[in-house]
């Protein structure tokens, strides 16, 4: 379209009412068209002709001069200034509606953010403290636009930091936020705050492990730890409560009756059956199926060395082979505490390495060693701490970790680390509005047989269990160099993909989760689970599980992985199925 210009002349002051008036055509709102910055000849002649008559009617030379100057000014205003280069004509844009204008503003803002993101390179810190590049291409050409992805692009570029407590939606224009869908967009913003996550989780860990110390089930310190957690949840604004329950505490003993007589100090393996049996001992190596004699061990007490497979697997195999009790001796100095991961049908106890090797040597010398194993239970109190944020829709996602320890251990990794991550996640999610109810549970009495999670699961109706779409379990995430992820495939795949994209070191593990921890009771109730733990479990359930072996980076990575999963879980294909 051509540009338009309207030369307008103000009317000369009227001297007398009877004087000749100029043609009214000059003062109508008729635009004289300017094409390619030039008046066409016919229009120009028309203007001059009308001005001639206009000035003739004025009769005064002075007024005629004024009118001539006004004419020149009006005509000259239609031409570009002499010192400016001729502009390139641009088509006029149609008027925009409010909706169209808002969309254009969003597009421009998105382009600016894309440009910023493309110019910044991110990094995550590895376990040695050196920086390594983000594995995801951060260039705008390889990232979907907000229209393609179905949600606004991240405002925090790799290497930048998003202010704590703010979501991505809060940082984009309202027009962009309103177009977001449930389609997850790869977002590394939370991984750019690893230092803050590490500091938060480590502070909580230290407060629990060093501030309270050993938190054995049924003790005053376990109760105090529950009160500590209740207060922390309430400080964060959660609706929180204590769930009281009782469990059977067991005392165990081992008395050798032949060839010599003597009492040996034992620890009870959590999940053991109560009872007292007297029988002959037989050494069965590590307790794997190939370690048992062909004739079996029916009616005998299985003496088993610790290592390679779980305590529960060792005792379960001994049961299948016909053993009436099981003794597991340590493969390191001193005794240990352990859990079977579920109830056994025979008494099971642990023994120190020194005592175990003495019994093994006696058996290898051809002696018949006889002993009495006794396990006696008594009721003791314990508690769970539960906090939640009601969601806008149906479904529940649980984040859980146990807070108790074995005797004589401050449980820095097992499991003050899990509690530290849980509280850090709770801190970040406190002000969020989610499409599902988010529930945090700190379980008591895990070390004595997963009693806290067992009591919680048993307290729910079938309908309430079916409402739980995922249980995330955090246990012993503090020591080592990498993380293990186990559980239901749809959740594990998302977390593993995120971890690989962010250069988090992963160790291989099974699909549904292994070992004895609180996710087992949910899994047995057909609740989907994901289990996160570190790759160094060598010091758990021992006095050596101390602060000096904690790797803060694992705490930060665990926190970020859980936060990322919570942001995206409701969009995953397996959610709610």
CSV table of C-alpha atoms in Angstrom, one decimal, residues 54-518:
chain,number,residue,atom,x,y,z
A,54,UNK,CA,-8.1,31.7,-2.3
A,55,UNK,CA,-5.3,34.3,-2.4
A,56,UNK,CA,-7.2,36.4,-4.9
A,57,UNK,CA,-10.1,36.7,-2.5
A,58,UNK,CA,-7.8,37.9,0.3
A,59,UNK,CA,-7.1,41.2,-1.4
A,60,UNK,CA,-4.2,41.9,0.9
A,61,UNK,CA,-0.6,41.4,-0.2
A,62,UNK,CA,0.4,40.5,3.3
A,63,UNK,CA,-2.2,37.9,3.8
A,64,UNK,CA,-1.4,36.5,0.3
A,65,UNK,CA,2.2,36.1,1.4
A,66,UNK,CA,1.1,34.3,4.6
A,67,UNK,CA,-1.1,32.0,2.6
A,68,UNK,CA,1.8,31.2,0.2
A,69,UNK,CA,4.1,30.3,3.1
A,70,UNK,CA,1.4,28.0,4.5
A,71,UNK,CA,1.0,26.3,1.2
A,72,UNK,CA,4.7,25.7,0.9
A,73,UNK,CA,4.9,24.3,4.4
A,74,UNK,CA,2.0,21.9,3.8
A,75,UNK,CA,3.4,20.6,0.5
A,76,UNK,CA,7.0,20.3,1.9
A,77,UNK,CA,5.8,18.3,4.8
A,78,UNK,CA,4.9,15.5,2.4
A,79,UNK,CA,8.5,15.0,1.3
A,80,UNK,CA,11.4,13.5,3.3
A,81,UNK,CA,14.1,15.8,4.7
A,82,UNK,CA,16.8,16.5,2.2
A,83,UNK,CA,19.5,15.1,4.5
A,84,UNK,CA,17.8,11.7,5.0
A,85,UNK,CA,18.2,8.8,2.6
A,86,UNK,CA,15.1,7.7,0.8
A,87,UNK,CA,13.3,5.2,3.0
A,88,UNK,CA,12.3,1.8,1.7
A,89,UNK,CA,8.6,1.7,1.6
A,90,UNK,CA,7.1,-0.8,4.1
A,91,UNK,CA,3.6,-2.2,3.9
A,92,UNK,CA,1.2,-1.0,6.6
A,93,UNK,CA,0.3,-3.7,9.1
A,94,UNK,CA,-3.4,-4.3,9.8
A,95,UNK,CA,-4.6,-3.3,13.3
A,96,UNK,CA,-4.0,-6.1,15.8
A,97,UNK,CA,-6.6,-7.4,18.2
A,98,UNK,CA,-5.5,-7.7,21.9
A,99,UNK,CA,-5.2,-11.5,21.5
A,100,UNK,CA,-3.0,-11.1,18.4
A,101,UNK,CA,-0.8,-8.5,20.1
A,102,UNK,CA,-0.3,-10.7,23.1
A,103,UNK,CA,0.7,-13.6,20.9
A,104,UNK,CA,3.3,-11.4,19.1
A,105,UNK,CA,4.7,-10.2,22.4
A,106,UNK,CA,5.1,-13.7,23.6
A,107,UNK,CA,6.8,-14.8,20.4
A,108,UNK,CA,9.3,-11.9,20.7
A,109,UNK,CA,10.0,-12.6,24.3
A,110,UNK,CA,10.5,-16.3,23.6
A,111,UNK,CA,13.0,-15.4,20.8
A,112,UNK,CA,14.9,-13.2,23.2
A,113,UNK,CA,15.0,-16.0,25.8
A,114,UNK,CA,16.1,-18.5,23.1
A,115,UNK,CA,18.9,-16.2,22.1
A,116,UNK,CA,20.1,-15.9,25.6
A,117,UNK,CA,19.9,-19.6,26.2
A,118,UNK,CA,21.9,-20.3,23.0
A,119,UNK,CA,24.7,-18.0,24.1
A,120,UNK,CA,25.3,-19.6,27.5
A,121,UNK,CA,27.0,-22.9,28.1
A,122,UNK,CA,26.1,-24.9,31.3
A,123,UNK,CA,28.0,-27.3,33.4
A,124,UNK,CA,27.4,-29.6,36.3
A,125,UNK,CA,30.1,-30.4,38.8
A,126,UNK,CA,31.4,-33.9,38.9
A,127,UNK,CA,32.5,-35.8,42.0
A,128,UNK,CA,36.0,-34.4,41.8
A,129,UNK,CA,34.7,-30.9,41.7
A,130,UNK,CA,35.7,-30.3,38.0
A,131,UNK,CA,33.1,-28.9,35.5
A,132,UNK,CA,31.8,-31.0,32.6
A,133,UNK,CA,29.6,-29.8,29.8
A,134,UNK,CA,25.9,-30.4,29.7
A,135,UNK,CA,25.2,-33.3,27.4
A,136,UNK,CA,22.1,-31.7,26.0
A,137,UNK,CA,22.5,-29.3,23.0
A,138,UNK,CA,21.5,-25.9,24.3
A,139,UNK,CA,21.5,-24.2,20.9
A,140,UNK,CA,18.1,-22.6,19.8
A,141,UNK,CA,18.1,-24.7,16.6
A,142,UNK,CA,18.0,-27.9,18.5
A,143,UNK,CA,15.4,-26.8,21.1
A,144,UNK,CA,11.6,-26.7,20.2
A,145,UNK,CA,10.0,-23.3,20.3
A,146,UNK,CA,7.2,-22.7,22.7
A,147,UNK,CA,4.7,-23.4,20.0
A,148,UNK,CA,6.3,-26.7,18.9
A,149,UNK,CA,6.8,-28.0,22.5
A,150,UNK,CA,3.4,-27.0,23.8
A,151,UNK,CA,4.9,-25.1,26.7
A,152,UNK,CA,7.0,-22.0,27.2
A,153,UNK,CA,10.8,-22.3,26.8
A,154,UNK,CA,12.8,-22.3,30.0
A,155,UNK,CA,13.8,-18.9,31.2
A,156,UNK,CA,16.9,-20.2,33.0
A,157,UNK,CA,19.6,-21.0,30.5
A,158,UNK,CA,22.2,-23.6,31.3
A,159,UNK,CA,24.7,-21.9,33.5
A,160,UNK,CA,22.2,-19.4,34.9
A,161,UNK,CA,20.4,-19.7,38.2
A,162,UNK,CA,16.7,-19.7,38.7
A,163,UNK,CA,15.8,-17.8,42.0
A,164,UNK,CA,15.0,-20.4,44.7
A,165,UNK,CA,11.3,-21.1,45.2
A,166,UNK,CA,10.2,-19.8,41.8
A,167,UNK,CA,8.7,-22.0,39.1
A,168,UNK,CA,9.3,-21.6,35.4
A,169,UNK,CA,5.7,-20.5,34.8
A,170,UNK,CA,6.3,-17.5,37.1
A,171,UNK,CA,9.1,-16.3,35.0
A,172,UNK,CA,7.4,-16.1,31.6
A,173,UNK,CA,4.9,-13.6,30.3
A,174,UNK,CA,1.3,-14.4,31.2
A,175,UNK,CA,0.3,-14.9,27.6
A,176,UNK,CA,3.0,-17.6,27.3
A,177,UNK,CA,2.1,-19.2,30.6
A,178,UNK,CA,-1.5,-19.6,29.5
A,179,UNK,CA,-0.6,-21.7,26.5
A,180,UNK,CA,1.4,-24.3,28.5
A,181,UNK,CA,0.3,-28.0,28.3
A,182,UNK,CA,1.2,-31.1,30.3
A,183,UNK,CA,3.8,-32.0,27.7
A,184,UNK,CA,7.2,-32.1,29.6
A,185,UNK,CA,10.0,-30.0,28.2
A,186,UNK,CA,13.6,-30.9,29.0
A,187,UNK,CA,14.4,-28.5,31.8
A,188,UNK,CA,17.8,-28.4,33.5
A,189,UNK,CA,17.0,-25.3,35.6
A,190,UNK,CA,16.9,-27.3,38.9
A,191,UNK,CA,20.3,-28.8,38.1
A,192,UNK,CA,21.7,-25.3,37.9
A,193,UNK,CA,21.0,-25.0,41.6
A,194,UNK,CA,22.8,-28.1,42.8
A,195,UNK,CA,25.0,-26.1,45.2
A,196,UNK,CA,21.9,-24.8,47.0
A,197,UNK,CA,20.3,-28.2,47.1
A,198,UNK,CA,23.5,-29.8,48.4
A,199,UNK,CA,23.8,-27.2,51.2
A,200,UNK,CA,20.2,-27.6,52.2
A,201,UNK,CA,20.3,-31.4,52.3
A,202,UNK,CA,23.6,-31.5,54.0
A,203,UNK,CA,22.4,-29.1,56.7
A,204,UNK,CA,19.3,-31.3,57.5
A,205,UNK,CA,21.5,-34.4,57.4
A,206,UNK,CA,24.0,-32.9,59.9
A,207,UNK,CA,21.2,-31.7,62.2
A,208,UNK,CA,19.7,-35.2,62.4
A,209,UNK,CA,22.9,-37.3,62.4
A,210,UNK,CA,25.2,-35.2,64.6
A,211,UNK,CA,22.5,-33.2,66.5
A,212,UNK,CA,20.6,-36.3,67.6
A,213,UNK,CA,22.9,-39.2,67.0
A,214,UNK,CA,21.7,-42.9,67.1
A,215,UNK,CA,17.9,-43.1,66.7
A,216,UNK,CA,17.2,-46.7,67.5
A,217,UNK,CA,13.6,-47.8,67.3
A,218,UNK,CA,11.7,-47.5,70.5
A,219,UNK,CA,14.2,-45.1,72.1
A,220,UNK,CA,13.7,-41.6,73.3
A,221,UNK,CA,16.0,-40.4,70.6
A,222,UNK,CA,13.8,-41.9,67.9
A,223,UNK,CA,10.9,-40.1,69.5
A,224,UNK,CA,12.9,-36.9,69.6
A,225,UNK,CA,13.8,-37.3,65.9
A,226,UNK,CA,10.1,-37.6,65.1
A,227,UNK,CA,9.3,-34.4,67.0
A,228,UNK,CA,12.2,-32.7,65.1
A,229,UNK,CA,10.7,-33.7,61.7
A,230,UNK,CA,7.2,-32.7,62.7
A,231,UNK,CA,8.4,-29.2,63.6
A,232,UNK,CA,10.4,-28.9,60.3
A,233,UNK,CA,7.3,-29.8,58.2
A,234,UNK,CA,5.2,-27.3,60.2
A,235,UNK,CA,7.8,-24.6,59.7
A,236,UNK,CA,7.6,-25.1,56.0
A,237,UNK,CA,3.8,-24.7,56.1
A,238,UNK,CA,2.7,-28.3,55.8
A,239,UNK,CA,-0.2,-29.9,57.5
A,240,UNK,CA,1.7,-32.6,59.5
A,241,UNK,CA,0.9,-35.3,62.0
A,242,UNK,CA,2.4,-38.1,64.0
A,243,UNK,CA,1.2,-41.7,63.3
A,244,UNK,CA,1.9,-43.8,66.4
A,245,UNK,CA,2.3,-47.6,66.3
A,246,UNK,CA,4.0,-50.3,68.2
A,247,UNK,CA,6.3,-53.1,67.2
A,248,UNK,CA,7.8,-56.2,68.6
A,249,UNK,CA,11.4,-55.7,69.8
A,250,UNK,CA,13.4,-58.8,69.8
A,251,UNK,CA,16.3,-60.0,72.0
A,252,UNK,CA,18.5,-62.8,70.7
A,253,UNK,CA,21.1,-65.1,72.2
A,254,UNK,CA,23.4,-67.9,71.0
A,255,UNK,CA,24.7,-70.5,73.3
A,256,UNK,CA,27.2,-73.1,72.1
A,257,UNK,CA,26.7,-76.4,73.9
A,258,UNK,CA,29.3,-78.6,72.2
A,259,UNK,CA,32.2,-79.3,71.9
A,260,UNK,CA,32.7,-76.4,74.3
A,261,UNK,CA,30.1,-74.4,76.3
A,262,UNK,CA,29.9,-70.6,76.0
A,263,UNK,CA,27.5,-67.6,75.3
A,264,UNK,CA,28.2,-65.5,72.2
A,265,UNK,CA,26.9,-62.0,71.7
A,266,UNK,CA,24.4,-61.7,68.8
A,267,UNK,CA,22.2,-59.1,67.2
A,268,UNK,CA,18.7,-59.8,65.9
A,269,UNK,CA,18.2,-59.5,62.2
A,270,UNK,CA,15.0,-57.5,61.7
A,271,UNK,CA,12.2,-59.5,60.3
A,272,UNK,CA,13.3,-62.7,62.1
A,273,UNK,CA,10.8,-65.1,63.5
A,274,UNK,CA,10.7,-65.6,67.3
A,275,UNK,CA,11.5,-68.9,68.8
A,276,UNK,CA,14.2,-71.0,70.4
A,277,UNK,CA,15.9,-74.0,68.7
A,278,UNK,CA,18.7,-76.3,69.6
A,279,UNK,CA,20.5,-78.1,66.8
A,280,UNK,CA,23.8,-78.9,65.1
A,281,UNK,CA,25.6,-76.2,63.1
A,282,UNK,CA,26.6,-76.6,59.4
A,283,UNK,CA,28.7,-74.1,57.4
A,284,UNK,CA,27.1,-73.2,54.1
A,285,UNK,CA,29.5,-70.5,52.8
A,286,UNK,CA,27.8,-67.3,51.5
A,287,UNK,CA,24.4,-69.0,51.5
A,288,UNK,CA,23.9,-69.1,47.8
A,289,UNK,CA,22.1,-72.2,46.4
A,290,UNK,CA,25.3,-73.8,45.2
A,291,UNK,CA,26.9,-73.5,48.6
A,292,UNK,CA,24.5,-75.9,50.3
A,293,UNK,CA,25.4,-79.6,50.5
A,294,UNK,CA,23.4,-81.9,48.2
A,295,UNK,CA,21.8,-83.7,51.2
A,296,UNK,CA,20.5,-80.3,52.4
A,297,UNK,CA,20.6,-79.0,56.0
A,298,UNK,CA,17.3,-80.3,57.3
A,299,UNK,CA,17.0,-79.8,61.1
A,300,UNK,CA,20.3,-78.0,61.4
A,301,UNK,CA,21.4,-74.4,62.1
A,302,UNK,CA,22.9,-72.8,59.0
A,303,UNK,CA,26.2,-70.8,59.6
A,304,UNK,CA,26.5,-68.3,56.8
A,305,UNK,CA,29.2,-65.7,55.9
A,306,UNK,CA,28.1,-62.2,55.1
A,307,UNK,CA,28.6,-60.9,51.5
A,308,UNK,CA,27.5,-60.9,47.8
A,309,UNK,CA,23.7,-61.5,48.3
A,310,UNK,CA,21.2,-60.0,50.7
A,311,UNK,CA,20.6,-61.2,54.2
A,312,UNK,CA,17.0,-62.0,53.3
A,313,UNK,CA,18.2,-64.2,50.3
A,314,UNK,CA,20.6,-66.1,52.6
A,315,UNK,CA,17.9,-66.8,55.2
A,316,UNK,CA,15.3,-67.7,52.6
A,317,UNK,CA,17.6,-70.2,50.9
A,318,UNK,CA,18.4,-71.7,54.3
A,319,UNK,CA,14.7,-72.1,54.9
A,320,UNK,CA,14.2,-73.9,51.6
A,321,UNK,CA,17.1,-76.2,52.4
A,322,UNK,CA,15.4,-77.2,55.7
A,323,UNK,CA,17.4,-75.2,58.3
A,324,UNK,CA,15.7,-74.5,61.6
A,325,UNK,CA,17.7,-71.3,62.2
A,326,UNK,CA,20.3,-69.1,60.6
A,327,UNK,CA,23.4,-67.4,61.9
A,328,UNK,CA,25.1,-64.8,59.6
A,329,UNK,CA,28.6,-63.8,60.7
A,330,UNK,CA,30.3,-60.5,59.6
A,331,UNK,CA,33.0,-60.2,56.9
A,332,UNK,CA,34.5,-57.3,58.6
A,333,UNK,CA,35.5,-56.5,62.2
A,334,UNK,CA,32.8,-56.5,64.8
A,335,UNK,CA,29.2,-57.4,64.6
A,336,UNK,CA,26.5,-55.7,62.5
A,337,UNK,CA,22.7,-54.9,62.4
A,338,UNK,CA,20.7,-55.9,59.3
A,339,UNK,CA,17.2,-56.4,58.0
A,340,UNK,CA,15.8,-59.4,56.1
A,341,UNK,CA,13.5,-57.2,54.0
A,342,UNK,CA,10.5,-59.2,55.1
A,343,UNK,CA,9.4,-61.7,57.7
A,344,UNK,CA,11.2,-65.0,57.9
A,345,UNK,CA,9.9,-68.3,59.3
A,346,UNK,CA,13.0,-69.2,61.2
A,347,UNK,CA,15.0,-67.4,63.9
A,348,UNK,CA,17.9,-65.4,62.3
A,349,UNK,CA,20.7,-63.6,64.1
A,350,UNK,CA,24.0,-61.9,63.3
A,351,UNK,CA,27.4,-62.7,64.8
A,352,UNK,CA,30.8,-61.0,64.8
A,353,UNK,CA,33.5,-62.0,62.3
A,354,UNK,CA,35.8,-63.4,65.1
A,355,UNK,CA,33.1,-65.6,66.6
A,356,UNK,CA,31.9,-66.8,63.3
A,357,UNK,CA,35.3,-67.8,62.0
A,358,UNK,CA,36.0,-69.7,65.3
A,359,UNK,CA,32.8,-71.7,64.7
A,360,UNK,CA,33.7,-72.2,61.0
A,361,UNK,CA,37.2,-73.4,61.9
A,362,UNK,CA,35.9,-75.8,64.5
A,363,UNK,CA,33.5,-77.3,61.9
A,364,UNK,CA,36.3,-77.6,59.3
A,365,UNK,CA,38.3,-79.5,61.8
A,366,UNK,CA,35.6,-82.1,61.9
A,367,UNK,CA,34.0,-81.2,65.2
A,368,UNK,CA,30.2,-81.4,65.7
A,369,UNK,CA,29.2,-78.0,67.0
A,370,UNK,CA,25.9,-77.8,68.7
A,371,UNK,CA,24.1,-74.6,69.8
A,372,UNK,CA,20.9,-73.0,70.9
A,373,UNK,CA,19.5,-69.9,69.1
A,374,UNK,CA,16.8,-67.9,70.9
A,375,UNK,CA,14.8,-64.9,69.7
A,376,UNK,CA,12.3,-63.3,72.1
A,377,UNK,CA,10.1,-60.3,71.2
A,378,UNK,CA,8.5,-57.5,73.3
A,379,UNK,CA,6.3,-54.5,72.2
A,380,UNK,CA,7.9,-51.1,71.9
A,381,UNK,CA,6.5,-47.8,70.6
A,382,UNK,CA,7.5,-46.0,67.3
A,383,UNK,CA,6.1,-43.4,65.0
A,384,UNK,CA,5.8,-42.1,61.4
A,385,UNK,CA,5.7,-38.4,60.5
A,386,UNK,CA,3.3,-37.5,57.7
A,387,UNK,CA,3.0,-34.2,55.9
A,388,UNK,CA,1.1,-33.3,52.7
A,389,UNK,CA,0.0,-30.6,50.2
A,390,UNK,CA,-3.5,-31.3,48.8
A,391,UNK,CA,-3.6,-31.3,45.1
A,392,UNK,CA,-6.0,-29.8,42.5
A,393,UNK,CA,-6.8,-33.2,41.0
A,394,UNK,CA,-6.9,-36.9,41.9
A,395,UNK,CA,-4.1,-39.1,42.9
A,396,UNK,CA,-1.3,-39.2,45.5
A,397,UNK,CA,2.5,-39.2,45.1
A,398,UNK,CA,4.5,-40.2,48.2
A,399,UNK,CA,8.1,-39.3,48.9
A,400,UNK,CA,9.4,-41.4,51.8
A,401,UNK,CA,12.5,-42.0,53.9
A,402,UNK,CA,13.2,-43.7,57.2
A,403,UNK,CA,14.8,-41.7,60.1
A,404,UNK,CA,15.7,-44.5,62.6
A,405,UNK,CA,19.1,-46.2,62.9
A,406,UNK,CA,20.7,-49.3,64.2
A,407,UNK,CA,22.2,-49.1,67.7
A,408,UNK,CA,25.6,-47.3,68.0
A,409,UNK,CA,25.4,-45.6,64.6
A,410,UNK,CA,24.5,-42.0,63.8
A,411,UNK,CA,23.3,-43.2,60.4
A,412,UNK,CA,24.8,-40.4,58.3
A,413,UNK,CA,24.1,-42.1,55.1
A,414,UNK,CA,21.6,-44.7,56.4
A,415,UNK,CA,19.4,-42.7,56.6
A,416,UNK,CA,20.0,-39.1,57.6
A,417,UNK,CA,20.9,-38.6,53.9
A,418,UNK,CA,17.5,-39.7,52.7
A,419,UNK,CA,15.8,-37.5,55.3
A,420,UNK,CA,18.0,-34.5,54.2
A,421,UNK,CA,16.9,-35.0,50.6
A,422,UNK,CA,13.3,-35.4,51.6
A,423,UNK,CA,13.2,-32.2,53.6
A,424,UNK,CA,15.0,-30.3,50.8
A,425,UNK,CA,12.4,-31.5,48.3
A,426,UNK,CA,9.6,-30.6,50.8
A,427,UNK,CA,11.2,-27.1,51.2
A,428,UNK,CA,11.1,-26.5,47.4
A,429,UNK,CA,7.6,-27.9,46.9
A,430,UNK,CA,6.0,-26.1,49.8
A,431,UNK,CA,4.4,-23.3,47.8
A,432,UNK,CA,3.5,-25.3,44.7
A,433,UNK,CA,0.1,-26.0,43.3
A,434,UNK,CA,0.1,-29.5,41.9
A,435,UNK,CA,-2.5,-31.7,40.0
A,436,UNK,CA,-2.0,-34.4,42.6
A,437,UNK,CA,-1.7,-34.6,46.4
A,438,UNK,CA,2.0,-34.6,47.4
A,439,UNK,CA,2.6,-36.6,50.7
A,440,UNK,CA,5.9,-36.8,52.6
A,441,UNK,CA,6.4,-39.7,55.1
A,442,UNK,CA,9.3,-40.1,57.4
A,443,UNK,CA,9.1,-43.7,58.5
A,444,UNK,CA,10.1,-45.1,61.9
A,445,UNK,CA,11.3,-48.6,62.8
A,446,UNK,CA,12.7,-49.4,59.3
A,447,UNK,CA,15.9,-51.0,60.7
A,448,UNK,CA,13.9,-53.4,62.8
A,449,UNK,CA,11.9,-54.8,59.9
A,450,UNK,CA,10.2,-52.1,57.8
A,451,UNK,CA,7.6,-51.7,60.5
A,452,UNK,CA,6.7,-48.0,59.9
A,453,UNK,CA,5.9,-48.4,56.2
A,454,UNK,CA,4.2,-51.7,56.9
A,455,UNK,CA,1.9,-50.1,59.5
A,456,UNK,CA,1.2,-47.2,57.2
A,457,UNK,CA,0.3,-49.4,54.2
A,458,UNK,CA,-1.9,-51.7,56.4
A,459,UNK,CA,-3.7,-48.6,57.7
A,460,UNK,CA,-5.0,-47.8,54.2
A,461,UNK,CA,-8.1,-49.1,52.5
A,462,UNK,CA,-7.8,-50.7,49.1
A,463,UNK,CA,-9.3,-47.5,47.6
A,464,UNK,CA,-6.7,-45.4,49.3
A,465,UNK,CA,-3.9,-47.6,48.1
A,466,UNK,CA,-5.2,-47.4,44.5
A,467,UNK,CA,-5.1,-43.6,44.8
A,468,UNK,CA,-1.3,-43.7,45.3
A,469,UNK,CA,0.2,-43.4,41.8
A,470,UNK,CA,3.8,-43.5,42.9
A,471,UNK,CA,6.0,-44.0,46.0
A,472,UNK,CA,9.5,-42.5,45.8
A,473,UNK,CA,11.8,-44.1,48.4
A,474,UNK,CA,15.1,-42.5,49.5
A,475,UNK,CA,17.5,-44.6,51.5
A,476,UNK,CA,21.3,-44.4,51.9
A,477,UNK,CA,21.8,-41.8,49.2
A,478,UNK,CA,24.9,-40.2,50.8
A,479,UNK,CA,28.0,-42.3,50.3
A,480,UNK,CA,29.9,-43.2,47.1
A,481,UNK,CA,30.2,-41.6,43.7
A,482,UNK,CA,27.0,-42.6,41.9
A,483,UNK,CA,23.3,-43.4,42.3
A,484,UNK,CA,21.2,-46.5,41.7
A,485,UNK,CA,17.7,-46.2,40.5
A,486,UNK,CA,15.3,-49.1,40.7
A,487,UNK,CA,11.5,-49.6,40.5
A,488,UNK,CA,8.7,-49.5,38.0
A,489,UNK,CA,10.0,-49.0,34.5
A,490,UNK,CA,7.9,-45.9,33.5
A,491,UNK,CA,9.2,-43.9,36.4
A,492,UNK,CA,12.8,-45.3,36.3
A,493,UNK,CA,13.1,-44.5,32.6
A,494,UNK,CA,12.3,-40.9,33.1
A,495,UNK,CA,14.7,-40.5,36.1
A,496,UNK,CA,17.4,-42.3,34.3
A,497,UNK,CA,17.0,-40.2,31.2
A,498,UNK,CA,17.2,-37.1,33.3
A,499,UNK,CA,20.3,-38.3,35.1
A,500,UNK,CA,22.1,-39.2,31.9
A,501,UNK,CA,21.2,-35.8,30.4
A,502,UNK,CA,22.6,-34.0,33.4
A,503,UNK,CA,25.8,-36.2,33.7
A,504,UNK,CA,24.7,-37.9,37.0
A,505,UNK,CA,26.8,-41.0,37.5
A,506,UNK,CA,24.5,-44.1,37.6
A,507,UNK,CA,25.2,-47.6,38.7
A,508,UNK,CA,23.2,-50.6,37.3
A,509,UNK,CA,20.3,-52.1,39.4
A,510,UNK,CA,17.1,-54.1,38.9
A,511,UNK,CA,13.8,-52.9,37.5
A,512,UNK,CA,11.5,-53.4,40.5
A,513,UNK,CA,14.0,-52.5,43.3
A,514,UNK,CA,16.0,-54.8,45.5
A,515,UNK,CA,17.0,-55.1,49.1
A,516,UNK,CA,15.0,-54.3,52.2
A,517,UNK,CA,13.7,-50.8,52.4
A,518,UNK,CA,10.3,-49.1,52.9
